[in-house]
XYZ file of C-alpha atoms in Angstrom:
217
model
C 120.328 97.397 27.936
C 123.436 99.425 28.612
C 122.706 103.049 27.649
C 118.955 102.347 27.756
C 118.955 100.747 31.202
C 117.147 103.813 32.558
C 113.975 103.081 30.559
C 111.492 102.608 33.402
C 108.435 101.405 31.513
C 106.625 101.379 28.184
C 105.981 105.115 28.253
C 109.677 105.691 28.800
C 110.462 103.485 25.814
C 107.980 105.253 23.538
C 109.411 108.622 24.505
C 112.858 107.499 23.320
C 111.968 105.650 20.124
C 112.921 107.432 16.899
C 110.367 108.309 14.232
C 109.103 105.413 12.057
C 111.410 106.090 9.106
C 114.477 106.269 11.337
C 113.342 103.176 13.230
C 112.999 101.249 9.969
C 116.536 102.259 9.011
C 117.846 101.177 12.407
C 116.155 97.799 12.048
C 117.715 97.263 8.632
C 121.123 98.270 9.953
C 120.833 95.849 12.876
C 119.841 93.051 10.518
C 122.888 93.748 8.351
C 125.228 93.757 11.336
C 123.773 90.420 12.389
C 124.367 89.013 8.908
C 128.039 89.990 9.146
C 128.582 88.638 12.652
C 126.230 85.649 12.418
C 126.578 83.654 9.171
C 123.848 81.234 10.314
C 120.423 82.880 10.125
C 119.114 80.762 12.999
C 121.694 82.322 15.350
C 120.789 85.921 14.563
C 118.901 88.108 17.002
C 117.739 90.767 14.544
C 116.246 90.233 11.093
C 114.461 92.297 8.461
C 112.179 91.167 5.642
C 111.199 93.823 3.085
C 108.816 91.402 1.356
C 106.762 90.131 4.289
C 103.472 90.770 2.517
C 101.872 93.072 0.011
C 102.933 96.541 1.080
C 104.379 95.215 4.349
C 107.890 94.860 5.756
C 108.814 93.231 9.045
C 111.626 93.621 11.526
C 112.026 90.978 14.204
C 114.055 89.868 17.187
C 114.400 86.351 18.623
C 116.698 85.668 21.550
C 116.647 81.871 21.307
C 115.015 81.572 24.725
C 111.422 82.098 23.626
C 111.322 85.892 23.824
C 110.725 87.821 20.612
C 109.255 90.872 18.992
C 107.860 91.634 15.563
C 107.388 95.016 13.965
C 105.335 95.575 10.808
C 105.919 98.608 8.579
C 103.016 99.322 6.223
C 101.089 102.158 4.605
C 99.145 102.452 7.874
C 102.318 103.096 9.864
C 104.154 100.804 12.298
C 102.768 98.140 14.616
C 105.015 96.385 17.166
C 104.294 93.444 19.417
C 106.624 91.821 21.957
C 106.513 88.590 23.932
C 108.283 87.912 27.199
C 107.831 84.193 27.842
C 108.264 84.659 31.593
C 105.256 87.009 31.771
C 101.545 86.201 31.439
C 100.026 86.535 27.982
C 98.284 89.928 27.944
C 96.883 89.773 24.406
C 93.231 89.632 25.602
C 93.752 92.915 27.481
C 96.066 94.674 25.016
C 94.867 93.838 21.527
C 91.255 95.084 21.764
C 92.660 98.615 22.023
C 94.741 98.335 18.848
C 93.129 100.659 16.256
C 91.522 99.411 13.068
C 94.413 100.071 10.660
C 96.582 97.679 12.692
C 94.033 94.987 13.511
C 95.336 92.611 10.846
C 98.856 92.823 12.256
C 97.627 92.445 15.832
C 95.732 89.283 14.913
C 98.418 87.885 12.586
C 98.659 84.100 13.262
C 102.434 84.159 12.727
C 102.731 86.328 15.852
C 100.697 83.908 17.954
C 101.066 80.422 19.333
C 101.044 77.194 17.405
C 97.265 77.170 17.621
C 97.048 80.684 16.203
C 95.997 82.225 19.540
C 97.450 85.762 19.771
C 100.417 86.097 22.124
C 101.669 89.458 23.381
C 102.972 90.962 26.589
C 103.451 94.444 25.109
C 102.392 96.250 21.939
C 102.470 99.763 20.494
C 101.993 101.565 17.177
C 102.557 104.756 15.204
C 100.136 105.901 12.523
C 100.997 107.874 9.418
C 98.503 110.688 9.962
C 98.545 113.409 12.590
C 101.106 114.096 15.260
C 100.039 111.570 17.879
C 103.440 109.878 17.927
C 103.901 106.433 19.445
C 100.767 105.026 21.081
C 100.008 102.014 23.259
C 97.012 100.413 24.995
C 95.956 101.891 28.302
C 96.337 98.453 29.889
C 99.791 98.077 31.422
C 102.026 95.543 29.633
C 102.964 92.423 31.559
C 106.565 92.392 30.370
C 108.888 92.620 27.388
C 109.501 96.361 27.243
C 113.232 95.762 27.684
C 113.298 93.631 24.529
C 113.025 96.834 22.466
C 115.686 98.761 24.388
C 118.360 98.713 21.682
C 115.950 100.405 19.270
C 115.669 103.342 21.666
C 119.384 103.705 22.440
C 120.687 107.261 22.304
C 123.939 105.890 20.847
C 122.864 102.774 18.911
C 126.372 101.932 17.673
C 127.802 101.863 21.179
C 124.802 99.951 22.544
C 125.047 97.357 19.779
C 128.789 96.938 20.294
C 128.349 96.279 23.983
C 125.572 93.789 23.310
C 127.365 92.005 20.436
C 130.591 91.604 22.408
C 128.619 89.836 25.106
C 126.484 87.702 22.788
C 128.944 86.776 20.015
C 132.177 87.049 21.986
C 134.047 87.816 18.740
C 137.757 87.109 18.553
C 138.222 90.583 17.113
C 136.003 93.328 18.534
C 134.136 95.196 15.757
C 135.377 98.719 15.169
C 132.880 101.354 16.372
C 133.194 103.433 13.195
C 132.307 100.415 11.053
C 129.274 99.605 13.181
C 128.131 103.224 12.924
C 128.673 103.045 9.141
C 126.270 100.107 8.852
C 123.658 101.606 11.167
C 123.760 104.719 8.971
C 122.892 102.443 6.007
C 125.929 103.466 4.005
C 126.910 101.011 1.259
C 129.174 98.239 2.486
C 132.808 98.049 1.483
C 135.335 95.273 1.976
C 137.111 97.432 4.559
C 133.942 98.039 6.584
C 133.036 94.355 6.605
C 136.575 93.387 7.645
C 136.469 95.951 10.453
C 133.396 94.185 11.837
C 134.445 90.588 11.179
C 137.744 89.915 9.377
C 136.622 86.370 8.580
C 133.761 87.565 6.357
C 134.120 88.692 2.756
C 131.889 91.324 1.183
C 130.959 88.871 -1.571
C 129.661 86.453 1.069
C 126.950 88.940 1.993
C 125.335 89.386 -1.418
C 122.265 87.284 -0.605
C 121.784 88.903 2.784
C 122.120 92.402 1.346
C 119.380 91.612 -1.164
C 117.175 89.822 1.383
C 117.387 92.700 3.869
C 117.003 95.387 1.243
C 120.190 97.064 2.457
C 121.267 99.977 0.190
C 124.033 99.280 -2.296
C 124.401 102.770 -3.736
């Protein structure tokens, strides 16, 4: 995707991903940008739920065409799973290598099919202990690495702007400084919101701000 188009494979993606805390912030910022540009939750690509489960938060992406990813932030660290619907399900090869602290997330029925069977074409994780960094199964993923590309962008504001202009086709292009403001998780102001979408009022976002857990001070 744009400035991440040179990511060749999963290892390339993992080498470019930020640390877990920064990744969590980026996910929250993306969810807030989506709330501003997409009033209808069903039309949003990126979402964040700080109350997914006890001690768990989730970030997610759905492209409306059957591809998605889910990322769980917990005391154990971060577990991510992606699904490219055009690729074969690789869960039987990938998930057995997921370490114990992330087994519950790997086997989470909500990330599987309607029958609860696990679905994944790529997965990776980052523990809280040691300096191992981002890890993945030795089995090669069957697809979906590109779904995470925006998270690894060297310039996330520019990458998001290019993507949003193509997806939303806004009448007024969001201002880069305002997009960067949101991705930096700075408190929203009426001016920042208007610079992203002049048809949205700050007051309209109160529920989304609370639901995402976006900072207010």
